[in-house]
XYZ file of C-alpha atoms in Angstrom:
258
model
C 0.000 0.000 0.000
C 1.953 2.997 -1.247
C 1.043 6.663 -1.525
C 1.228 6.503 -5.329
C -1.883 4.341 -5.230
C -5.154 6.160 -4.964
C -6.560 6.396 -1.455
C -8.942 8.932 -0.053
C -10.112 11.044 2.808
C -13.213 11.324 4.890
C -15.170 14.588 4.854
C -16.710 15.087 8.311
C -20.064 16.848 8.463
C -20.242 19.504 11.188
C -23.659 18.265 12.196
C -22.229 14.877 13.148
C -19.265 16.002 15.191
C -20.828 16.278 18.644
C -22.306 12.786 18.655
C -19.113 11.301 17.253
C -17.048 12.901 19.999
C -19.398 11.601 22.672
C -18.964 8.060 21.382
C -15.183 8.355 21.776
C -15.318 9.098 25.517
C -12.941 6.841 27.409
C -11.349 5.256 24.328
C -7.560 5.431 24.048
C -7.613 6.097 20.298
C -6.849 9.831 19.954
C -3.423 11.171 18.991
C -2.476 14.846 19.074
C -0.099 16.047 16.367
C 1.953 19.256 16.259
C 3.898 20.168 13.114
C 6.551 22.914 13.249
C 8.199 24.735 10.363
C 11.611 26.231 11.171
C 13.764 28.637 9.160
C 17.110 27.000 8.215
C 19.247 29.493 10.233
C 17.147 28.756 13.338
C 17.322 24.981 13.147
C 20.100 24.530 15.707
C 18.539 26.943 18.196
C 15.104 25.378 17.708
C 16.401 21.892 18.455
C 18.273 23.158 21.522
C 15.082 24.861 22.703
C 13.062 21.685 22.231
C 15.587 19.738 24.313
C 15.358 22.399 27.028
C 11.571 22.088 26.985
C 11.825 18.299 27.300
C 14.208 18.736 30.221
C 11.676 21.006 31.915
C 8.973 18.364 31.441
C 11.211 15.731 33.015
C 11.997 17.972 35.979
C 8.266 18.368 36.632
C 7.516 14.650 36.319
C 5.524 14.910 33.089
C 4.305 11.348 32.490
C 3.100 11.486 28.873
C 5.223 10.494 25.865
C 5.773 12.611 22.740
C 7.497 11.081 19.710
C 9.462 13.457 17.476
C 9.754 13.086 13.702
C 12.017 14.945 11.274
C 10.624 15.489 7.784
C 12.963 13.834 5.291
C 11.030 14.843 2.167
C 8.708 17.739 1.418
C 9.580 20.683 3.670
C 12.758 19.283 5.209
C 12.899 22.025 7.851
C 9.741 20.676 9.460
C 9.244 18.586 12.579
C 6.212 16.700 13.856
C 5.393 15.537 17.368
C 2.824 12.860 18.148
C 1.331 11.863 21.463
C 0.565 8.266 22.312
C -3.058 7.212 21.645
C -5.091 8.273 24.684
C -8.676 9.151 25.572
C -10.069 12.651 25.095
C -10.125 13.097 28.878
C -6.396 12.422 29.111
C -5.635 15.619 27.232
C -7.083 17.590 30.151
C -4.575 15.941 32.488
C -1.801 16.400 29.909
C -2.506 20.119 29.548
C -2.561 20.645 33.319
C 0.692 18.703 33.803
C 2.488 20.647 31.073
C 1.529 24.121 32.267
C 4.699 24.422 34.352
C 6.744 24.378 31.136
C 4.618 26.721 29.013
C 7.134 29.515 29.552
C 9.969 27.256 28.384
C 8.144 26.824 25.077
C 7.542 30.556 24.698
C 11.143 31.546 25.376
C 13.151 28.601 23.969
C 11.073 27.214 21.089
C 8.561 29.745 19.762
C 11.136 32.427 18.757
C 12.584 29.981 16.235
C 9.302 28.928 14.601
C 8.097 30.077 11.202
C 4.727 28.434 11.846
C 3.012 25.638 13.727
C -0.136 23.608 13.103
C -1.937 21.125 15.313
C -4.763 18.617 15.003
C -6.128 15.493 16.617
C -6.113 12.167 14.798
C -8.572 9.391 15.646
C -7.034 5.979 15.001
C -9.456 3.759 13.050
C -8.757 0.089 13.934
C -11.374 -1.233 11.516
C -9.538 0.470 8.638
C -6.026 -0.402 9.825
C -3.805 -3.367 8.969
C -0.953 -3.859 11.451
C 0.736 -6.868 13.010
C -0.724 -7.648 16.427
C 1.005 -5.631 19.136
C 3.019 -3.558 16.657
C 3.436 0.183 17.171
C 4.246 3.083 14.867
C 7.618 4.010 16.398
C 9.672 2.772 13.458
C 12.806 4.366 11.949
C 10.707 5.820 9.101
C 7.058 6.492 8.391
C 5.522 7.442 5.079
C 2.766 9.964 5.827
C 0.023 10.331 3.245
C -2.702 12.990 3.444
C -6.072 12.685 1.708
C -9.147 14.789 1.047
C -12.448 13.623 -0.385
C -14.755 15.481 -2.673
C -17.531 17.165 -0.656
C -20.652 15.279 0.258
C -21.969 12.524 2.475
C -21.860 9.917 -0.307
C -18.080 10.272 -0.591
C -17.759 9.660 3.140
C -19.871 6.517 2.950
C -17.874 5.260 -0.023
C -14.625 5.775 1.835
C -15.768 3.855 4.887
C -17.179 0.911 2.952
C -14.351 0.554 0.468
C -11.468 0.915 2.909
C -13.074 -1.659 5.175
C -13.160 -4.049 2.217
C -9.497 -3.452 1.428
C -8.475 -3.956 5.041
C -10.616 -7.101 5.286
C -8.779 -8.458 2.251
C -5.401 -7.562 3.789
C -6.336 -9.328 7.015
C -7.709 -12.388 5.232
C -4.631 -12.808 3.047
C -2.127 -11.943 5.815
C -0.731 -9.283 3.508
C 2.809 -8.316 4.596
C 2.263 -4.581 4.033
C 1.128 -2.635 7.103
C -0.609 0.693 7.603
C -2.538 2.754 10.131
C -5.501 4.894 9.070
C -6.469 7.950 11.105
C -9.297 10.457 10.825
C -8.246 14.088 11.327
C -10.214 16.045 13.889
C -10.273 19.850 14.234
C -7.418 20.484 11.826
C -8.852 23.822 10.605
C -9.059 25.029 7.028
C -6.677 23.305 4.643
C -6.015 20.310 6.886
C -6.325 16.816 5.432
C -9.350 14.755 6.379
C -7.533 11.458 6.633
C -3.973 10.277 7.203
C -2.461 6.925 6.275
C 0.851 5.949 7.917
C 3.192 3.297 6.536
C 5.994 2.205 8.917
C 9.351 1.265 7.392
C 12.665 -0.015 8.740
C 14.824 1.689 6.111
C 14.811 3.520 2.772
C 14.637 0.201 0.958
C 11.258 -0.483 2.529
C 10.127 3.084 1.848
C 10.966 2.883 -1.847
C 10.058 -0.685 -2.754
C 6.451 -1.735 -3.203
C 5.152 -4.554 -1.032
C 4.957 -7.908 -2.816
C 2.225 -8.531 -3.790
C 1.129 -4.952 -4.382
C -2.005 -3.660 -2.678
C -4.234 -4.106 -5.697
C -2.792 -7.511 -6.585
C -3.621 -8.562 -3.043
C -7.178 -7.216 -3.360
C -7.562 -8.949 -6.734
C -6.412 -12.213 -5.200
C -9.147 -12.021 -2.563
C -12.088 -10.537 -4.499
C -11.260 -11.303 -8.130
C -10.120 -9.043 -10.963
C -13.466 -7.413 -11.777
C -14.408 -6.590 -8.173
C -10.917 -5.246 -7.478
C -11.131 -2.967 -10.525
C -14.563 -1.720 -9.441
C -13.267 -1.007 -5.947
C -10.291 0.932 -7.286
C -12.546 2.948 -9.585
C -14.845 3.734 -6.661
C -11.944 5.163 -4.664
C -10.615 7.174 -7.584
C -13.979 8.825 -8.071
C -14.207 10.282 -4.564
C -10.640 11.423 -3.951
C -10.054 15.150 -4.314
C -6.309 15.411 -3.648
C -3.469 13.689 -1.842
C 0.146 14.312 -0.883
C 2.838 12.448 0.966
C 6.178 12.844 2.687
C 8.605 10.669 4.655
C 9.517 11.256 8.310
C 12.365 9.751 10.305
C 12.174 9.092 14.026
C 14.146 11.686 16.025
C 15.209 10.158 19.335
C 17.033 13.346 20.406
C 13.848 15.430 20.370
C 11.500 12.691 21.612
C 10.211 12.947 25.173
C 9.811 9.778 27.234
C 8.921 9.955 30.935
C 11.430 8.472 33.322
C 10.304 5.254 34.953
C 10.322 5.239 38.739
């Protein structure tokens, strides 16, 4: 499953947001993402400031993990930070625990930012194909953003078709793996859906899984049904883009175990 193949995004109707959020209460399936853009001359100072912020968190016993990712393609002076999947309620505790280091961010990190964006991502297990117990902290991840054409029908098509693809991947024990997440509250211009592909090295990033995604789908459903499914996805996608991130252990924050 590579980003050159046509996937899609889910358009979320505003009228359905409140009920959807209520259903998520208590589930540990929400990730917060921050993405920073840094001017090249400020890169060294920005990274030093981020380390100082992490040190402040450690000194105050901050118990939540944040994984850091350096953008290897696309805007290569960008960094992303992802929380572990937690419940919505956990972000209240996270915000309260991090308040002691707000000033460290303002003085050590913010002066070196060109811009920052943030969103929440809801992990969708029914659309995801990962080995049991596997996580996303791999040396590389291919990050693919998707938007759908407007309308409820496109949303329904996405849900049904991606479930079919994932069911085929599960049934055939397909060796390719991916995580699908729905973007929440990303503001104007944000993608609606994200697909993440973990990789151990550049060889895995660049080489297509054998069999390919659509060959795998064809093997499960037959040639005609696979072609119809691919056509269905192509008809609802509006745009997509992708980049590769590498895991940055130096800027990652892990709480100390006591």
